[in-house]
């Protein structure tokens, strides 16, 4: 059994299962919402690898899904905490673009301010940010 940065059993397998549920069209929207809420509820306790897994899981809803608005809210709720971690900016961008598309949403302005500060030290992130409208 692998452990996370807190010395506890890793939640990556459980988060991967949440991602599978979120992406499964046969799963009821109420169940998807409950699974998404579990990620939001525990987001501050996740280590970096678990946060990257959670970003992937949230992205499974995609922009065209009925629960996409809930996924967007979940992402923006968790972003300030997760973006404090060293290697989560690019996985965040992947998830953001899966949910919002290639534009900067007004409700994400605080998150983008945080990302732009990080981009001063990360050329790949700066390039990804420049691609957004």
JSON list of C-alpha atoms in Angstrom, two decimals:
[
{"chain": "A", "resi": 1, "resn": "UNK", "atom": "CA", "xyz": [0.00, 0.00, 0.00]},
{"chain": "A", "resi": 2, "resn": "UNK", "atom": "CA", "xyz": [1.40, 3.37, -0.95]},
{"chain": "A", "resi": 3, "resn": "UNK", "atom": "CA", "xyz": [1.22, 6.33, 1.38]},
{"chain": "A", "resi": 4, "resn": "UNK", "atom": "CA", "xyz": [0.75, 10.00, 0.64]},
{"chain": "A", "resi": 5, "resn": "UNK", "atom": "CA", "xyz": [2.86, 12.93, 1.86]},
{"chain": "A", "resi": 6, "resn": "UNK", "atom": "CA", "xyz": [0.95, 12.89, 5.14]},
{"chain": "A", "resi": 7, "resn": "UNK", "atom": "CA", "xyz": [1.89, 9.26, 5.85]},
{"chain": "A", "resi": 8, "resn": "UNK", "atom": "CA", "xyz": [-1.68, 8.10, 5.25]},
{"chain": "A", "resi": 9, "resn": "UNK", "atom": "CA", "xyz": [-2.79, 5.56, 2.65]},
{"chain": "A", "resi": 10, "resn": "UNK", "atom": "CA", "xyz": [-2.88, 7.18, -0.79]},
{"chain": "A", "resi": 11, "resn": "UNK", "atom": "CA", "xyz": [-6.32, 8.19, -2.01]},
{"chain": "A", "resi": 12, "resn": "UNK", "atom": "CA", "xyz": [-5.28, 8.06, -5.69]},
{"chain": "A", "resi": 13, "resn": "UNK", "atom": "CA", "xyz": [-7.16, 4.77, -6.36]},
{"chain": "A", "resi": 14, "resn": "UNK", "atom": "CA", "xyz": [-10.35, 6.18, -4.80]},
{"chain": "A", "resi": 15, "resn": "UNK", "atom": "CA", "xyz": [-9.96, 9.45, -6.72]},
{"chain": "A", "resi": 16, "resn": "UNK", "atom": "CA", "xyz": [-9.46, 7.48, -9.95]},
{"chain": "A", "resi": 17, "resn": "UNK", "atom": "CA", "xyz": [-12.71, 5.66, -9.25]},
{"chain": "A", "resi": 18, "resn": "UNK", "atom": "CA", "xyz": [-14.45, 9.02, -8.73]},
{"chain": "A", "resi": 19, "resn": "UNK", "atom": "CA", "xyz": [-13.07, 10.11, -12.11]},
{"chain": "A", "resi": 20, "resn": "UNK", "atom": "CA", "xyz": [-14.40, 6.95, -13.71]},
{"chain": "A", "resi": 21, "resn": "UNK", "atom": "CA", "xyz": [-17.84, 7.62, -12.19]},
{"chain": "A", "resi": 22, "resn": "UNK", "atom": "CA", "xyz": [-17.81, 11.24, -13.33]},
{"chain": "A", "resi": 23, "resn": "UNK", "atom": "CA", "xyz": [-17.03, 10.22, -16.89]},
{"chain": "A", "resi": 24, "resn": "UNK", "atom": "CA", "xyz": [-19.53, 7.35, -17.06]},
{"chain": "A", "resi": 25, "resn": "UNK", "atom": "CA", "xyz": [-22.73, 8.36, -18.89]},
{"chain": "A", "resi": 26, "resn": "UNK", "atom": "CA", "xyz": [-24.64, 5.55, -17.14]},
{"chain": "A", "resi": 27, "resn": "UNK", "atom": "CA", "xyz": [-24.07, 7.07, -13.67]},
{"chain": "A", "resi": 28, "resn": "UNK", "atom": "CA", "xyz": [-26.91, 9.29, -12.43]},
{"chain": "A", "resi": 29, "resn": "UNK", "atom": "CA", "xyz": [-26.22, 13.02, -12.16]},
{"chain": "A", "resi": 30, "resn": "UNK", "atom": "CA", "xyz": [-27.06, 12.97, -8.43]},
{"chain": "A", "resi": 31, "resn": "UNK", "atom": "CA", "xyz": [-24.35, 10.36, -7.88]},
{"chain": "A", "resi": 32, "resn": "UNK", "atom": "CA", "xyz": [-21.88, 12.39, -9.95]},
{"chain": "A", "resi": 33, "resn": "UNK", "atom": "CA", "xyz": [-22.68, 15.48, -7.89]},
{"chain": "A", "resi": 34, "resn": "UNK", "atom": "CA", "xyz": [-22.12, 13.54, -4.65]},
{"chain": "A", "resi": 35, "resn": "UNK", "atom": "CA", "xyz": [-18.77, 12.21, -5.94]},
{"chain": "A", "resi": 36, "resn": "UNK", "atom": "CA", "xyz": [-17.71, 15.70, -6.98]},
{"chain": "A", "resi": 37, "resn": "UNK", "atom": "CA", "xyz": [-18.61, 17.02, -3.54]},
{"chain": "A", "resi": 38, "resn": "UNK", "atom": "CA", "xyz": [-16.33, 14.42, -1.93]},
{"chain": "A", "resi": 39, "resn": "UNK", "atom": "CA", "xyz": [-13.39, 15.87, -3.86]},
{"chain": "A", "resi": 40, "resn": "UNK", "atom": "CA", "xyz": [-14.28, 19.42, -2.83]},
{"chain": "A", "resi": 41, "resn": "UNK", "atom": "CA", "xyz": [-14.83, 18.41, 0.80]},
{"chain": "A", "resi": 42, "resn": "UNK", "atom": "CA", "xyz": [-11.39, 16.82, 1.08]},
{"chain": "A", "resi": 43, "resn": "UNK", "atom": "CA", "xyz": [-9.44, 19.03, -1.31]},
{"chain": "A", "resi": 44, "resn": "UNK", "atom": "CA", "xyz": [-7.37, 20.77, 1.37]},
{"chain": "A", "resi": 45, "resn": "UNK", "atom": "CA", "xyz": [-6.16, 17.42, 2.73]},
{"chain": "A", "resi": 46, "resn": "UNK", "atom": "CA", "xyz": [-4.87, 16.07, -0.59]},
{"chain": "A", "resi": 47, "resn": "UNK", "atom": "CA", "xyz": [-1.17, 15.86, -1.32]},
{"chain": "A", "resi": 48, "resn": "UNK", "atom": "CA", "xyz": [0.23, 16.89, -4.69]},
{"chain": "A", "resi": 49, "resn": "UNK", "atom": "CA", "xyz": [-0.23, 13.55, -6.45]},
{"chain": "A", "resi": 50, "resn": "UNK", "atom": "CA", "xyz": [-3.76, 13.21, -5.09]},
{"chain": "A", "resi": 51, "resn": "UNK", "atom": "CA", "xyz": [-4.57, 16.78, -6.19]},
{"chain": "A", "resi": 52, "resn": "UNK", "atom": "CA", "xyz": [-3.32, 16.02, -9.70]},
{"chain": "A", "resi": 53, "resn": "UNK", "atom": "CA", "xyz": [-5.53, 12.92, -9.72]},
{"chain": "A", "resi": 54, "resn": "UNK", "atom": "CA", "xyz": [-8.48, 15.00, -8.53]},
{"chain": "A", "resi": 55, "resn": "UNK", "atom": "CA", "xyz": [-7.91, 17.50, -11.35]},
{"chain": "A", "resi": 56, "resn": "UNK", "atom": "CA", "xyz": [-8.03, 14.63, -13.82]},
{"chain": "A", "resi": 57, "resn": "UNK", "atom": "CA", "xyz": [-11.21, 13.31, -12.18]},
{"chain": "A", "resi": 58, "resn": "UNK", "atom": "CA", "xyz": [-12.98, 16.68, -12.35]},
{"chain": "A", "resi": 59, "resn": "UNK", "atom": "CA", "xyz": [-12.00, 17.07, -16.01]},
{"chain": "A", "resi": 60, "resn": "UNK", "atom": "CA", "xyz": [-13.87, 13.86, -16.82]},
{"chain": "A", "resi": 61, "resn": "UNK", "atom": "CA", "xyz": [-17.13, 15.80, -16.73]},
{"chain": "A", "resi": 62, "resn": "UNK", "atom": "CA", "xyz": [-16.04, 17.99, -19.66]},
{"chain": "A", "resi": 63, "resn": "UNK", "atom": "CA", "xyz": [-17.61, 21.21, -20.88]},
{"chain": "A", "resi": 64, "resn": "UNK", "atom": "CA", "xyz": [-20.66, 19.64, -22.54]},
{"chain": "A", "resi": 65, "resn": "UNK", "atom": "CA", "xyz": [-21.86, 17.62, -19.56]},
{"chain": "A", "resi": 66, "resn": "UNK", "atom": "CA", "xyz": [-24.97, 18.56, -17.56]},
{"chain": "A", "resi": 67, "resn": "UNK", "atom": "CA", "xyz": [-22.84, 18.74, -14.41]},
{"chain": "A", "resi": 68, "resn": "UNK", "atom": "CA", "xyz": [-20.17, 20.93, -16.06]},
{"chain": "A", "resi": 69, "resn": "UNK", "atom": "CA", "xyz": [-21.25, 24.01, -14.11]},
{"chain": "A", "resi": 70, "resn": "UNK", "atom": "CA", "xyz": [-20.85, 22.11, -10.84]},
{"chain": "A", "resi": 71, "resn": "UNK", "atom": "CA", "xyz": [-17.44, 20.88, -12.02]},
{"chain": "A", "resi": 72, "resn": "UNK", "atom": "CA", "xyz": [-16.38, 24.45, -12.84]},
{"chain": "A", "resi": 73, "resn": "UNK", "atom": "CA", "xyz": [-17.41, 25.60, -9.36]},
{"chain": "A", "resi": 74, "resn": "UNK", "atom": "CA", "xyz": [-15.57, 22.67, -7.77]},
{"chain": "A", "resi": 75, "resn": "UNK", "atom": "CA", "xyz": [-12.43, 23.44, -9.75]},
{"chain": "A", "resi": 76, "resn": "UNK", "atom": "CA", "xyz": [-12.43, 27.11, -8.81]},
{"chain": "A", "resi": 77, "resn": "UNK", "atom": "CA", "xyz": [-13.13, 26.27, -5.16]},
{"chain": "A", "resi": 78, "resn": "UNK", "atom": "CA", "xyz": [-10.15, 23.91, -4.97]},
{"chain": "A", "resi": 79, "resn": "UNK", "atom": "CA", "xyz": [-7.75, 25.86, -7.19]},
{"chain": "A", "resi": 80, "resn": "UNK", "atom": "CA", "xyz": [-6.24, 28.30, -4.68]},
{"chain": "A", "resi": 81, "resn": "UNK", "atom": "CA", "xyz": [-5.18, 25.45, -2.38]},
{"chain": "A", "resi": 82, "resn": "UNK", "atom": "CA", "xyz": [-3.99, 23.13, -5.14]},
{"chain": "A", "resi": 83, "resn": "UNK", "atom": "CA", "xyz": [-2.06, 25.83, -7.01]},
{"chain": "A", "resi": 84, "resn": "UNK", "atom": "CA", "xyz": [0.11, 26.35, -3.94]},
{"chain": "A", "resi": 85, "resn": "UNK", "atom": "CA", "xyz": [1.60, 22.94, -4.71]},
{"chain": "A", "resi": 86, "resn": "UNK", "atom": "CA", "xyz": [4.66, 22.87, -6.95]},
{"chain": "A", "resi": 87, "resn": "UNK", "atom": "CA", "xyz": [3.55, 20.81, -9.94]},
{"chain": "A", "resi": 88, "resn": "UNK", "atom": "CA", "xyz": [-0.19, 21.29, -10.20]},
{"chain": "A", "resi": 89, "resn": "UNK", "atom": "CA", "xyz": [-0.39, 24.32, -12.51]},
{"chain": "A", "resi": 90, "resn": "UNK", "atom": "CA", "xyz": [-0.24, 22.36, -15.79]},
{"chain": "A", "resi": 91, "resn": "UNK", "atom": "CA", "xyz": [-2.71, 19.66, -14.65]},
{"chain": "A", "resi": 92, "resn": "UNK", "atom": "CA", "xyz": [-4.93, 22.54, -13.50]},
{"chain": "A", "resi": 93, "resn": "UNK", "atom": "CA", "xyz": [-4.71, 24.08, -16.97]},
{"chain": "A", "resi": 94, "resn": "UNK", "atom": "CA", "xyz": [-5.69, 20.73, -18.55]},
{"chain": "A", "resi": 95, "resn": "UNK", "atom": "CA", "xyz": [-8.74, 20.49, -16.29]},
{"chain": "A", "resi": 96, "resn": "UNK", "atom": "CA", "xyz": [-9.63, 24.16, -16.75]},
{"chain": "A", "resi": 97, "resn": "UNK", "atom": "CA", "xyz": [-9.57, 23.89, -20.53]},
{"chain": "A", "resi": 98, "resn": "UNK", "atom": "CA", "xyz": [-11.64, 20.68, -20.45]},
{"chain": "A", "resi": 99, "resn": "UNK", "atom": "CA", "xyz": [-14.34, 22.54, -18.50]},
{"chain": "A", "resi": 100, "resn": "UNK", "atom": "CA", "xyz": [-14.12, 26.14, -19.71]},
{"chain": "A", "resi": 101, "resn": "UNK", "atom": "CA", "xyz": [-12.56, 25.80, -23.15]},
{"chain": "A", "resi": 102, "resn": "UNK", "atom": "CA", "xyz": [-9.80, 28.10, -24.42]},
{"chain": "A", "resi": 103, "resn": "UNK", "atom": "CA", "xyz": [-10.96, 31.33, -22.76]},
{"chain": "A", "resi": 104, "resn": "UNK", "atom": "CA", "xyz": [-10.44, 33.06, -19.45]},
{"chain": "A", "resi": 105, "resn": "UNK", "atom": "CA", "xyz": [-13.71, 33.11, -17.55]},
{"chain": "A", "resi": 106, "resn": "UNK", "atom": "CA", "xyz": [-14.47, 36.16, -15.42]},
{"chain": "A", "resi": 107, "resn": "UNK", "atom": "CA", "xyz": [-15.15, 33.98, -12.37]},
{"chain": "A", "resi": 108, "resn": "UNK", "atom": "CA", "xyz": [-11.60, 32.59, -12.63]},
{"chain": "A", "resi": 109, "resn": "UNK", "atom": "CA", "xyz": [-9.79, 35.95, -12.48]},
{"chain": "A", "resi": 110, "resn": "UNK", "atom": "CA", "xyz": [-8.31, 35.34, -9.01]},
{"chain": "A", "resi": 111, "resn": "UNK", "atom": "CA", "xyz": [-7.04, 31.93, -10.11]},
{"chain": "A", "resi": 112, "resn": "UNK", "atom": "CA", "xyz": [-5.45, 33.44, -13.21]},
{"chain": "A", "resi": 113, "resn": "UNK", "atom": "CA", "xyz": [-3.72, 36.07, -11.11]},
{"chain": "A", "resi": 114, "resn": "UNK", "atom": "CA", "xyz": [-2.17, 33.22, -9.11]},
{"chain": "A", "resi": 115, "resn": "UNK", "atom": "CA", "xyz": [-1.23, 31.35, -12.32]},
{"chain": "A", "resi": 116, "resn": "UNK", "atom": "CA", "xyz": [0.34, 34.45, -13.88]},
{"chain": "A", "resi": 117, "resn": "UNK", "atom": "CA", "xyz": [2.60, 34.83, -10.85]},
{"chain": "A", "resi": 118, "resn": "UNK", "atom": "CA", "xyz": [3.67, 31.20, -11.24]},
{"chain": "A", "resi": 119, "resn": "UNK", "atom": "CA", "xyz": [4.19, 31.70, -14.98]},
{"chain": "A", "resi": 120, "resn": "UNK", "atom": "CA", "xyz": [7.01, 34.13, -14.23]},
{"chain": "A", "resi": 121, "resn": "UNK", "atom": "CA", "xyz": [9.01, 31.05, -13.18]},
{"chain": "A", "resi": 122, "resn": "UNK", "atom": "CA", "xyz": [7.52, 28.52, -15.63]},
{"chain": "A", "resi": 123, "resn": "UNK", "atom": "CA", "xyz": [7.86, 29.05, -19.40]},
{"chain": "A", "resi": 124, "resn": "UNK", "atom": "CA", "xyz": [5.50, 26.20, -20.29]},
{"chain": "A", "resi": 125, "resn": "UNK", "atom": "CA", "xyz": [2.78, 27.62, -18.06]},
{"chain": "A", "resi": 126, "resn": "UNK", "atom": "CA", "xyz": [3.35, 31.10, -19.53]},
{"chain": "A", "resi": 127, "resn": "UNK", "atom": "CA", "xyz": [2.91, 29.65, -23.02]},
{"chain": "A", "resi": 128, "resn": "UNK", "atom": "CA", "xyz": [-0.31, 27.85, -22.02]},
{"chain": "A", "resi": 129, "resn": "UNK", "atom": "CA", "xyz": [-1.72, 31.03, -20.47]},
{"chain": "A", "resi": 130, "resn": "UNK", "atom": "CA", "xyz": [-0.88, 33.04, -23.61]},
{"chain": "A", "resi": 131, "resn": "UNK", "atom": "CA", "xyz": [-3.00, 30.62, -25.67]},
{"chain": "A", "resi": 132, "resn": "UNK", "atom": "CA", "xyz": [-6.17, 31.52, -23.78]},
{"chain": "A", "resi": 133, "resn": "UNK", "atom": "CA", "xyz": [-8.46, 34.23, -25.06]}
]
